[in-house]
Amino acid sequence: FITDEFKESVNAVLQAALKGKETATFEFALFHKNGARIEVLLNATTRRGPDGEVIGVIGVGQDISAMRAAIAQSMRVADDLTRLIETANAPIFGIDTVGNVTEW
């Protein structure tokens, strides 16, 4: 279900689609009945009849929870590695595939 926090913005996206304005990459959260949060990427576009009149909205939602979790984990690892390098008591350097020092 959509919580009160997101109802207004989701409604705005759908209303805009009814007026002919396409919305791509709108992100919001849905909540499962067990309380789990599901991150959704929504695309909404106008559905038109044979004579061009607006007859509805086509909405496609994609669960991006796993992608969001992977990005958050990557950022935590990058932050940990940055702190490790900044506080190391020994020299840390990088080399390329032919043995040239690229970082010092």
C-alpha positions as a printed NumPy array, in Angstrom:
array([[  0.   ,   0.   ,   0.   ],
       [  0.986,   3.609,  -0.412],
       [  1.384,   5.525,   2.84 ],
       [  0.014,   9.02 ,   3.368],
       [  3.577,  10.33 ,   2.928],
       [  3.616,   9.287,  -0.743],
       [ -0.07 ,   9.449,  -1.743],
       [  0.002,  13.087,  -2.815],
       [  3.108,  12.778,  -4.996],
       [  1.973,   9.517,  -6.627],
       [ -1.439,  11.065,  -7.29 ],
       [  0.269,  14.1  ,  -8.874],
       [  2.221,  11.828, -11.242],
       [ -0.924,   9.966, -12.274],
       [ -2.933,  13.17 , -12.701],
       [ -0.144,  14.639, -14.847],
       [ -0.268,  11.531, -17.051],
       [ -4.023,  12.029, -17.446],
       [ -3.233,  15.509, -18.744],
       [ -0.719,  14.216, -21.298],
       [  2.508,  14.721, -19.32 ],
       [  4.702,  11.635, -19.195],
       [  6.672,  10.945, -16.023],
       [  9.731,   8.732, -16.086],
       [ 11.85 ,   7.557, -13.189],
       [  9.636,   8.65 , -10.294],
       [ 10.746,   6.841,  -7.145],
       [  8.609,   6.147,  -4.094],
       [  8.082,   3.485,  -1.447],
       [  5.31 ,   0.935,  -1.159],
       [  4.747,  -1.048,   1.997],
       [  3.827,  -4.719,   2.096],
       [  1.143,  -5.83 ,   4.552],
       [  3.945,  -7.418,   6.632],
       [  5.547,  -3.961,   6.941],
       [  8.398,  -4.519,   4.471],
       [  9.369,  -1.419,   2.499],
       [  9.58 ,  -1.846,  -1.278],
       [ 11.33 ,   0.841,  -3.322],
       [  9.532,   1.383,  -6.628],
       [ 10.587,   3.14 ,  -9.823],
       [  7.43 ,   4.335, -11.595],
       [  6.951,   5.397, -15.196],
       [  3.539,   6.796, -16.131],
       [  2.296,   7.789, -19.554],
       [ -1.007,   8.828, -21.072],
       [ -3.173,   6.19 , -22.736],
       [ -5.038,   7.574, -25.724],
       [ -7.939,   6.237, -27.753],
       [ -8.082,   5.91 , -31.551],
       [ -9.001,   9.567, -32.003],
       [ -6.318,  10.821, -29.611],
       [ -8.49 ,  11.479, -26.568],
       [ -7.095,  10.559, -23.156],
       [ -8.686,   7.336, -21.928],
       [ -6.389,   6.459, -19.054],
       [ -2.879,   6.03 , -17.757],
       [ -0.361,   3.291, -18.311],
       [  1.883,   2.903, -15.294],
       [  4.837,   0.576, -14.944],
       [  6.418,   0.064, -11.549],
       [  9.706,  -1.723, -11.034],
       [ 10.949,  -3.012,  -7.668],
       [ 14.364,  -1.392,  -7.19 ],
       [ 14.839,  -2.43 ,  -3.543],
       [ 17.736,  -4.79 ,  -4.304],
       [ 19.455,  -2.173,  -6.47 ],
       [ 19.083,   0.44 ,  -3.716],
       [ 20.514,  -1.988,  -1.142],
       [ 23.48 ,  -2.786,  -3.418],
       [ 24.221,   0.914,  -3.956],
       [ 24.051,   1.576,  -0.212],
       [ 26.409,  -1.34 ,   0.464],
       [ 28.855,  -0.105,  -2.201],
       [ 28.853,   3.349,  -0.641],
       [ 29.542,   1.871,   2.819],
       [ 32.461,  -0.16 ,   1.454],
       [ 33.882,   2.865,  -0.38 ],
       [ 33.604,   4.936,   2.802],
       [ 35.328,   2.216,   4.843],
       [ 38.159,   1.952,   2.311],
       [ 38.589,   5.731,   2.206],
       [ 38.876,   5.85 ,   6.   ],
       [ 41.345,   2.953,   5.945],
       [ 43.587,   4.712,   3.436],
       [ 43.368,   8.056,   5.227],
       [ 44.302,   6.587,   8.611],
       [ 46.844,   3.931,   7.593],
       [ 50.213,   3.931,   9.388],
       [ 51.956,   2.292,   6.431],
       [ 52.355,   3.498,   2.859],
       [ 49.614,   2.371,   0.511],
       [ 50.137,   2.501,  -3.219],
       [ 48.499,   1.235,  -6.355],
       [ 50.074,  -0.226,  -9.457],
       [ 48.725,  -0.871, -12.922],
       [ 48.96 ,  -4.144, -14.861],
       [ 52.511,  -3.439, -16.04 ],
       [ 53.838,  -2.527, -12.6  ],
       [ 53.77 ,   1.274, -12.825],
       [ 52.869,   3.045,  -9.581],
       [ 49.564,   4.864, -10.145],
       [ 48.63 ,   5.894,  -6.593],
       [ 50.815,   6.82 ,  -3.643]])
